[in-house]
PDB file of C-alpha atoms in Angstrom:
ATOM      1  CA  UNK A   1     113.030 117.777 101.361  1.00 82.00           C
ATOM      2  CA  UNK A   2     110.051 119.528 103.114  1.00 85.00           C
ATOM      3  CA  UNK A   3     109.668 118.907 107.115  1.00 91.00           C
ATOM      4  CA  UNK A   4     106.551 119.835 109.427  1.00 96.00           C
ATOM      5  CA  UNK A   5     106.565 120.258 112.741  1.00 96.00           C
ATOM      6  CA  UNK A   6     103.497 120.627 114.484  1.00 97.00           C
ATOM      7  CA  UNK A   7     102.919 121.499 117.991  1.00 97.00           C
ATOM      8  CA  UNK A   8     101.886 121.056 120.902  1.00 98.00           C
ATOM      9  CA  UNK A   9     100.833 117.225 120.203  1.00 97.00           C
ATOM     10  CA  UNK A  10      97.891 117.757 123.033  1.00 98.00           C
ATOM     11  CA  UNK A  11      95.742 120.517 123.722  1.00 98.00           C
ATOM     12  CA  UNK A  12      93.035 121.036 126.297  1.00 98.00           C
ATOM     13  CA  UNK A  13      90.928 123.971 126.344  1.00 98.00           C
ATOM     14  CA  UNK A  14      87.677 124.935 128.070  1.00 98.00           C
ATOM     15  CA  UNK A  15      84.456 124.755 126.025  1.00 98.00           C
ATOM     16  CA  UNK A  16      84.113 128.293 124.954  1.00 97.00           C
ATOM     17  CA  UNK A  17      87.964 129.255 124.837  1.00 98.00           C
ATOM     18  CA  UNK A  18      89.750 130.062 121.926  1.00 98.00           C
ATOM     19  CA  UNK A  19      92.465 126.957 120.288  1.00 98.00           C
ATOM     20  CA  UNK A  20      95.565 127.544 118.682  1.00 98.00           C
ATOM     21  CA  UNK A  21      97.847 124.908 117.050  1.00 98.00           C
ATOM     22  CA  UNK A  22     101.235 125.905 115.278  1.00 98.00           C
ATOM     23  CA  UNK A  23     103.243 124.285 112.445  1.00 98.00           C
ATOM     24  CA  UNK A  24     106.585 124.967 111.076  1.00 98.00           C
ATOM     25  CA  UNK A  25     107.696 123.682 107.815  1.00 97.00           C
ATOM     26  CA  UNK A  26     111.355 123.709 106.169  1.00 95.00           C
ATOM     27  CA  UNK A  27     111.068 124.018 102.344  1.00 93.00           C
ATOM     28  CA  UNK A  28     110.583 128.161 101.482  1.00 92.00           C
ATOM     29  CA  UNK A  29     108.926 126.394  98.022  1.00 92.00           C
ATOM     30  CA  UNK A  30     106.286 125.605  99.457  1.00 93.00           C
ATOM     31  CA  UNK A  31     102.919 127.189  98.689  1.00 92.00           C
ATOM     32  CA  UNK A  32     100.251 125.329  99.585  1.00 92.00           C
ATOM     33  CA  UNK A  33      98.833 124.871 103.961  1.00 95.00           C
ATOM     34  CA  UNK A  34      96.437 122.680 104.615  1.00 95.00           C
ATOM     35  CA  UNK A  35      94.735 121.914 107.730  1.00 97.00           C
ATOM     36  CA  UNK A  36      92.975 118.775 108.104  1.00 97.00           C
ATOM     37  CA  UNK A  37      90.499 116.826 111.003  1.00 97.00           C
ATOM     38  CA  UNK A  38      90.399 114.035 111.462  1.00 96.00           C
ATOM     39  CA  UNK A  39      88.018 111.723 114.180  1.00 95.00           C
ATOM     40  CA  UNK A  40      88.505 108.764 115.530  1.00 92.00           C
ATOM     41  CA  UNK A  41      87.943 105.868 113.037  1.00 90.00           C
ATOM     42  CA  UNK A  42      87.481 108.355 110.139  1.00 93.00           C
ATOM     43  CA  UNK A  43      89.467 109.401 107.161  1.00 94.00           C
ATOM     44  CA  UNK A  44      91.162 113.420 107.571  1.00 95.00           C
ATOM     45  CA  UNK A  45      88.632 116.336 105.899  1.00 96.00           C
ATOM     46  CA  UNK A  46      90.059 119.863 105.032  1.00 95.00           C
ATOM     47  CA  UNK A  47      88.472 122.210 107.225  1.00 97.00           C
ATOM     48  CA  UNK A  48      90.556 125.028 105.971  1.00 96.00           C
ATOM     49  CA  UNK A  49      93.610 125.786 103.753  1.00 94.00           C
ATOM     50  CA  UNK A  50      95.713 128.565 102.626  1.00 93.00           C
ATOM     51  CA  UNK A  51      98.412 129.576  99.772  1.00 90.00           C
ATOM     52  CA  UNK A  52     101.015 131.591 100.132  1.00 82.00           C
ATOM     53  CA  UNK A  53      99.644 134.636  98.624  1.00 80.00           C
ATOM     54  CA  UNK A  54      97.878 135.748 101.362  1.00 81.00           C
ATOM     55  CA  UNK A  55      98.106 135.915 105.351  1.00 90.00           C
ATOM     56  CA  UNK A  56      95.151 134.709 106.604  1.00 94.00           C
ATOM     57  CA  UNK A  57      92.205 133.233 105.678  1.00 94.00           C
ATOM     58  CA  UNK A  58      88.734 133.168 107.960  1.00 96.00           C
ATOM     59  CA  UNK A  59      86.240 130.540 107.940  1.00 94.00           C
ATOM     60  CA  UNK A  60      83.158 131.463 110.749  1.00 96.00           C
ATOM     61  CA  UNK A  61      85.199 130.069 114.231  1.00 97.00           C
ATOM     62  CA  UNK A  62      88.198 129.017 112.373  1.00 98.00           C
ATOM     63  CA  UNK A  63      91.179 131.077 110.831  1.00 97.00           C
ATOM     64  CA  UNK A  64      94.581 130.311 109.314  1.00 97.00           C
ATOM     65  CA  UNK A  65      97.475 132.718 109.406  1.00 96.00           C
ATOM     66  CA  UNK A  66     100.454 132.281 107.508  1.00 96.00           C
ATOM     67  CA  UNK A  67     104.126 133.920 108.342  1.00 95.00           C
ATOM     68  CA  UNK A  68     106.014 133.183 105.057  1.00 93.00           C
ATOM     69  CA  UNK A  69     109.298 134.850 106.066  1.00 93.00           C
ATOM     70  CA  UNK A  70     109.236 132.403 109.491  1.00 94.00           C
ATOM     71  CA  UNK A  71     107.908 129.735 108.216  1.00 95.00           C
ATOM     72  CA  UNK A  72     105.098 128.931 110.446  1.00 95.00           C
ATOM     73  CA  UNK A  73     101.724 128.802 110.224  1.00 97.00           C
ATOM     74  CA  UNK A  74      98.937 128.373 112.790  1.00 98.00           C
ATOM     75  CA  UNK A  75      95.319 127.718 113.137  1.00 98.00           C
ATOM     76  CA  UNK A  76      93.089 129.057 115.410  1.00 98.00           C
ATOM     77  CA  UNK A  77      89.483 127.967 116.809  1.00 98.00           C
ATOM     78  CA  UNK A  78      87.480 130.527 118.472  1.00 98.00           C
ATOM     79  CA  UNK A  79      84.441 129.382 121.187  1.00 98.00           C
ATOM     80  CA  UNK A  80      85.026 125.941 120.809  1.00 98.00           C
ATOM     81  CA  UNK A  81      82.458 123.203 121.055  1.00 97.00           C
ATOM     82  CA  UNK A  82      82.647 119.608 122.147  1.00 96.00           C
ATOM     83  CA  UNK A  83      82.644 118.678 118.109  1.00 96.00           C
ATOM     84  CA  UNK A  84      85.517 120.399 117.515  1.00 98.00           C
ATOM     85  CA  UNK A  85      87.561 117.560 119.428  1.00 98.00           C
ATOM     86  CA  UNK A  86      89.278 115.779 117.391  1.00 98.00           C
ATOM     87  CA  UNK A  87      93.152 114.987 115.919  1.00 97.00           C
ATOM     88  CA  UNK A  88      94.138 118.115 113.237  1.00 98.00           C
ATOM     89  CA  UNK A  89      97.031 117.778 111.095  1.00 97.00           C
ATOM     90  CA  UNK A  90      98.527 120.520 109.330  1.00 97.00           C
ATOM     91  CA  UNK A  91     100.314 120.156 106.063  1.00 95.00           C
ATOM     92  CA  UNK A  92     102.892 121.604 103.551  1.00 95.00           C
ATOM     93  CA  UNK A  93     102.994 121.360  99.863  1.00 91.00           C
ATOM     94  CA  UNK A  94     104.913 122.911  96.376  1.00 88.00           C
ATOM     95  CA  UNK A  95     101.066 123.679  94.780  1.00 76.00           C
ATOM     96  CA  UNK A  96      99.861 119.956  94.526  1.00 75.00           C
ATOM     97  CA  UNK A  97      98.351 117.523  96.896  1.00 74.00           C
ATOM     98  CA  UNK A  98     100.278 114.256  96.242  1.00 73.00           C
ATOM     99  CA  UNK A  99     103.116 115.833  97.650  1.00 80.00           C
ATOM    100  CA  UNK A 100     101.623 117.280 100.841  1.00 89.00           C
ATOM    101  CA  UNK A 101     103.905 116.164 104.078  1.00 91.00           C
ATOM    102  CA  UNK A 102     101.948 116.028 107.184  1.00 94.00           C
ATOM    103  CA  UNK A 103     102.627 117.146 110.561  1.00 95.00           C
ATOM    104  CA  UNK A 104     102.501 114.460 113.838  1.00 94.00           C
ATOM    105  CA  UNK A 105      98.699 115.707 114.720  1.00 97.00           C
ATOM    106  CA  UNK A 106      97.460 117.546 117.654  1.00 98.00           C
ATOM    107  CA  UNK A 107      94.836 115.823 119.312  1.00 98.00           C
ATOM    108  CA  UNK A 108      92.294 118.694 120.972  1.00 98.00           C
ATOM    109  CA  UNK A 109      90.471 118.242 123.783  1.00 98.00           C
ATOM    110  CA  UNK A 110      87.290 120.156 124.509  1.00 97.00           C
ATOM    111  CA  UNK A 111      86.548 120.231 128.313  1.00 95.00           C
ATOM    112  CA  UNK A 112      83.100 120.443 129.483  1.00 91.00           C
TER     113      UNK A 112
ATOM    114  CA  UNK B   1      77.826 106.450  97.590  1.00 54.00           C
ATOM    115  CA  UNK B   2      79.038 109.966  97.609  1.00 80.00           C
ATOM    116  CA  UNK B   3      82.367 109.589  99.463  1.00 94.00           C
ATOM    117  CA  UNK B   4      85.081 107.310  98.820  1.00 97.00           C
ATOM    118  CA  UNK B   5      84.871 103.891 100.044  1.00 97.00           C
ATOM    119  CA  UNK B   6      87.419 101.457 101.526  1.00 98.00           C
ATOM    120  CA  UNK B   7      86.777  97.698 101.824  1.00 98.00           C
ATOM    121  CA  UNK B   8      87.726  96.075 103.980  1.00 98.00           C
ATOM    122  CA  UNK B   9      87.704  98.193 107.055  1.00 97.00           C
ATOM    123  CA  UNK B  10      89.850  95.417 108.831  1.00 97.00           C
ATOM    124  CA  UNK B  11      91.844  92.792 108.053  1.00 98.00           C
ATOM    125  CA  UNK B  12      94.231  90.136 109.921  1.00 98.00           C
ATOM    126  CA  UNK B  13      96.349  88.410 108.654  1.00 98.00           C
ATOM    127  CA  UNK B  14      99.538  86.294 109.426  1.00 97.00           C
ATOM    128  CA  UNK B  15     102.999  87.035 108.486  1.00 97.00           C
ATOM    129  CA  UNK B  16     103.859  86.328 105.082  1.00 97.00           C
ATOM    130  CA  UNK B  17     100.124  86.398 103.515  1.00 98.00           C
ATOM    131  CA  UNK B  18      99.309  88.572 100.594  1.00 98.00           C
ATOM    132  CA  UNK B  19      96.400  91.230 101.180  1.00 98.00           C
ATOM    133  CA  UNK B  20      94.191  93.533  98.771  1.00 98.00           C
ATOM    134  CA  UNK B  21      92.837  96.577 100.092  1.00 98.00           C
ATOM    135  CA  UNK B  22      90.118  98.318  97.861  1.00 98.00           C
ATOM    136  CA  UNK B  23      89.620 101.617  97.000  1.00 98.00           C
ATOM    137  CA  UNK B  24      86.406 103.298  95.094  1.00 98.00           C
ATOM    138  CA  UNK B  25      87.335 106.786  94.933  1.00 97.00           C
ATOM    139  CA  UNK B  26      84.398 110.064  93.987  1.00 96.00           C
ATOM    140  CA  UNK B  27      82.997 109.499  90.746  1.00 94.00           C
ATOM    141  CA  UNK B  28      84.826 111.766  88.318  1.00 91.00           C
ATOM    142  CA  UNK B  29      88.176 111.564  90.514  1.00 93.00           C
ATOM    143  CA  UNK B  30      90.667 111.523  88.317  1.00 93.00           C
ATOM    144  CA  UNK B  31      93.250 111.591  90.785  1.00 94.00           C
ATOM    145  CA  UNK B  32      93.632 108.867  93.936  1.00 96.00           C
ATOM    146  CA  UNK B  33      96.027 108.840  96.466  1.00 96.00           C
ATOM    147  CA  UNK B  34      96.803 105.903  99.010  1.00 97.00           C
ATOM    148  CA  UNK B  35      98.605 107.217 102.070  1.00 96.00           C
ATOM    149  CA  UNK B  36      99.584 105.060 105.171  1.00 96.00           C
ATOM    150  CA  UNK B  37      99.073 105.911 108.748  1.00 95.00           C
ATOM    151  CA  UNK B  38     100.300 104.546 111.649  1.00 94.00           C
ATOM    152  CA  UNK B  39      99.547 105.514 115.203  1.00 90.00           C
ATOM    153  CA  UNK B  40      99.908 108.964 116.136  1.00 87.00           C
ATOM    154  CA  UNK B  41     101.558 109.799 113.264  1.00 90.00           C
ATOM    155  CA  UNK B  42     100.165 112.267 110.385  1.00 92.00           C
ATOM    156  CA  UNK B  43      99.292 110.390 106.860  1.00 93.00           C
ATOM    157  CA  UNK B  44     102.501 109.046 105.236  1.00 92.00           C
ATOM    158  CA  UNK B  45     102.018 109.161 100.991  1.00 92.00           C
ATOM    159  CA  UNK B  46     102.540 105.981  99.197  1.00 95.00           C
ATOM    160  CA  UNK B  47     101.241 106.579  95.619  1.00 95.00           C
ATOM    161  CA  UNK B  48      98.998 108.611  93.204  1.00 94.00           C
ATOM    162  CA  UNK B  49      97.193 107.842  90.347  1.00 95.00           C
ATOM    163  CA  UNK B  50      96.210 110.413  87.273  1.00 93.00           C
ATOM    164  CA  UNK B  51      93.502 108.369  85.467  1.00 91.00           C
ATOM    165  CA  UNK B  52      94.795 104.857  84.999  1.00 91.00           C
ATOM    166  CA  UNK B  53      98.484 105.028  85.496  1.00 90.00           C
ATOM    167  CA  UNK B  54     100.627 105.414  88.713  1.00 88.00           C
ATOM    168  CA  UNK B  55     101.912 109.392  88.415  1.00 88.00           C
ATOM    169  CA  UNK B  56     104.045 108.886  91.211  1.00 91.00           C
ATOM    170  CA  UNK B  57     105.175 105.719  93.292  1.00 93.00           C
ATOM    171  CA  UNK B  58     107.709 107.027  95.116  1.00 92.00           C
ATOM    172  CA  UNK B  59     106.197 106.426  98.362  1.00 93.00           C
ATOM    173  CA  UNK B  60     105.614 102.923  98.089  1.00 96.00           C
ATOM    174  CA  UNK B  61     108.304 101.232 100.434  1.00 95.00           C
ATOM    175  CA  UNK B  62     109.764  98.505  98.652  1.00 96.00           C
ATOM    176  CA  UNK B  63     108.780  95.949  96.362  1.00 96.00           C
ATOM    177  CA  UNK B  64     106.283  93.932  98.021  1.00 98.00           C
ATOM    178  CA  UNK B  65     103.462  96.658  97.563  1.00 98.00           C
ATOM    179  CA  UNK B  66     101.501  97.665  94.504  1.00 97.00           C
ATOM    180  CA  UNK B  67      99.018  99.462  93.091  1.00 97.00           C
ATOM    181  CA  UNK B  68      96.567  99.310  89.902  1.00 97.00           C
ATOM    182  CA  UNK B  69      93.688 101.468  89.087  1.00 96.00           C
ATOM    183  CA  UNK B  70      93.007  99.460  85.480  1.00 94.00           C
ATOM    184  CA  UNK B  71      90.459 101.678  84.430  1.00 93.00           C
ATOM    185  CA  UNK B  72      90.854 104.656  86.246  1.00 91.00           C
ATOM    186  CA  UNK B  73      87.992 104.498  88.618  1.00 94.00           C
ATOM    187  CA  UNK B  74      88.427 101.353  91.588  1.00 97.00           C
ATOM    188  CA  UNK B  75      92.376 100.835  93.239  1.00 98.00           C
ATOM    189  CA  UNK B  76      93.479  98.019  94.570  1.00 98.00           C
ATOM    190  CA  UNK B  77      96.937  98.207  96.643  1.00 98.00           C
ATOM    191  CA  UNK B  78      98.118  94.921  97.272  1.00 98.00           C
ATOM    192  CA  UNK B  79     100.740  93.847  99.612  1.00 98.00           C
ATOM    193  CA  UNK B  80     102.764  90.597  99.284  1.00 98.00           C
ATOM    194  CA  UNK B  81     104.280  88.733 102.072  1.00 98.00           C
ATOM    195  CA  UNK B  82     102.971  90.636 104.425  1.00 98.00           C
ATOM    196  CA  UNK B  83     105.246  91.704 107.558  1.00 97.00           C
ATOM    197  CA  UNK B  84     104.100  92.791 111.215  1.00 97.00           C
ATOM    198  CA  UNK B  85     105.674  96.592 110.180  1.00 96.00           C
ATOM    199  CA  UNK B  86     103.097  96.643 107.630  1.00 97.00           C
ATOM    200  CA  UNK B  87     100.428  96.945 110.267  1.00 98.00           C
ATOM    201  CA  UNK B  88      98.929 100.295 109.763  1.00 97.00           C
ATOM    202  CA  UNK B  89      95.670 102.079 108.821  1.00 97.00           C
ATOM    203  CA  UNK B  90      95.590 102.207 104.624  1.00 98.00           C
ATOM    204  CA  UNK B  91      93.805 105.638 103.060  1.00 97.00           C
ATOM    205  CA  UNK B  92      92.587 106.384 100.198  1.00 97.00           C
ATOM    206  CA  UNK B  93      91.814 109.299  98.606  1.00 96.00           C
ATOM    207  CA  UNK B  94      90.682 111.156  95.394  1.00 95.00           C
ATOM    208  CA  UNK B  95      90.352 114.801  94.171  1.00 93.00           C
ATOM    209  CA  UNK B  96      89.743 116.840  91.338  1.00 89.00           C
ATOM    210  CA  UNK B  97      92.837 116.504  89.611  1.00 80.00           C
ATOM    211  CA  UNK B  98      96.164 117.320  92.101  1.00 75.00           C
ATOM    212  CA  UNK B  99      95.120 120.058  93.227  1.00 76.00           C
ATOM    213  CA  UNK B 100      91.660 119.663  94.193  1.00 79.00           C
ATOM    214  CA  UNK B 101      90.036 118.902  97.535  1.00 87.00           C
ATOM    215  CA  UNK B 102      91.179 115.867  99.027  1.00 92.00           C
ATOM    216  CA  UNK B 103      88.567 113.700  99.987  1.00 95.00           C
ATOM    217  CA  UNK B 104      89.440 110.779 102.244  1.00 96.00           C
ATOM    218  CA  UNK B 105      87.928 107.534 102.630  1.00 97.00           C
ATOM    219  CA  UNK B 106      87.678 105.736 106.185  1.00 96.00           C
ATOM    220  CA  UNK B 107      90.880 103.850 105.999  1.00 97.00           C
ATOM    221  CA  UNK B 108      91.490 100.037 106.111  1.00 98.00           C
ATOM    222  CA  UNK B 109      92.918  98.987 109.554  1.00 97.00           C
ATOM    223  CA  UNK B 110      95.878  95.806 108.331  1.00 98.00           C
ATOM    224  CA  UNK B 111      97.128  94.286 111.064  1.00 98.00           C
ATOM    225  CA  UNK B 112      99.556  91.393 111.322  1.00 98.00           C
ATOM    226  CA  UNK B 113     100.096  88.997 113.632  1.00 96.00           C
TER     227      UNK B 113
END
């Protein structure tokens, strides 16, 4: 079955830097990324996701990219704020949600 | 409300006791999703619902947990005989269908002593 690794499980940046978290997943089926936040005491919300059709995908300060022959997949966070700390969670799925498998979490922390 | 809601957002309990957690998902969610979580870790799936009837349960661990979504709005999971490993935080969530957004509730925190 389908295994994500995410990585590095902490990250510290300066307020202002750019933040970059990498996953690697297993199954060559799957189709479907995910990227999720989640803060503390609250449920994960999709910030951004991305199929396998395309390489990246841009949302304002935050982009996915997507290496389908490698099998990794990474999201980046330009000029980052003190609300972007948080835990994010990337995920890996065969086109549905119910059978997403989640990566460990990288907690990011935004330094003053 | 407009998000999905999870009562309660704690519960003890001792070893052995039987616990409900709620879950009212997004109106017009036909699918919900309970996942577990526990420390550190990312959301581990435990079962989905399509309307009223359990799609797939393959997550649930064993016997003493259930699910039922009678009339395919409001779950209830419900653990029996509760054990300290099923300490956890509980999600729900719902979507469009099972491919839709997921939209995740705040979690019950179960802890047993």
């Amino acid at each position: 079955g389908e295994n994500v690794e995410q990585h590095p499980s902490t990250l510290s940046v300066q307020e202002g830097d750019s933040a970059v978290i990498k996953c690697t997943y297993s199954d060559s089926a799957s189709n479907y990324f995910p990227w999720y936040k989640q803060e503390l005491g609250k449920g994960p919300q999709l910030i951004i996701d991305i199929r396998s059709n395309v390489g990246e995908k841009k949302d304002q300060r935050i982009a996915v990219t997507l290496n389908k022959t490698a099998k990794h997949f990474s999201l980046h966070i330009t000029e980052t704020q003190p609300e972007d700390s948080a835990v994010y969670f990337c995920a890996a799925s065969y086109d549905s949600n119910y059978q997403l498998i989640w990566g460990a979490g990288t907690k990011l922390i935004i330094k003053p | 409300g407009a998000g999905v809601s999870q009562t309660p957002s704690n519960k003890v309990t001792e070893k052995g006791k039987y616990v409900e957690l709620r879950c009212d998902p997004i109106s017009g969610h036909t699918a919900l999703y309970w996942y577990r979580q526990s420390l550190g870790q990312g959301p581990e799936f435990l079962i989905y619902f399509q309307g009223t009837g359990a799609a797939d349960d393959s997550g649930l661990p064993n016997d003493r947990f259930f699910a039922v979504r009678p009339e395919g709005s409001v779950s209830t999971l419900k653990i029996q005989r509760t054990e300290r490993g099923d300490s956890a935080v509980y999600l729900c969530a719902s979507s469009h269908g099972s491919t839709g957004e997921l939209f995740f509730g705040e979690g019950s925190r179960l802890t047993v002593l």
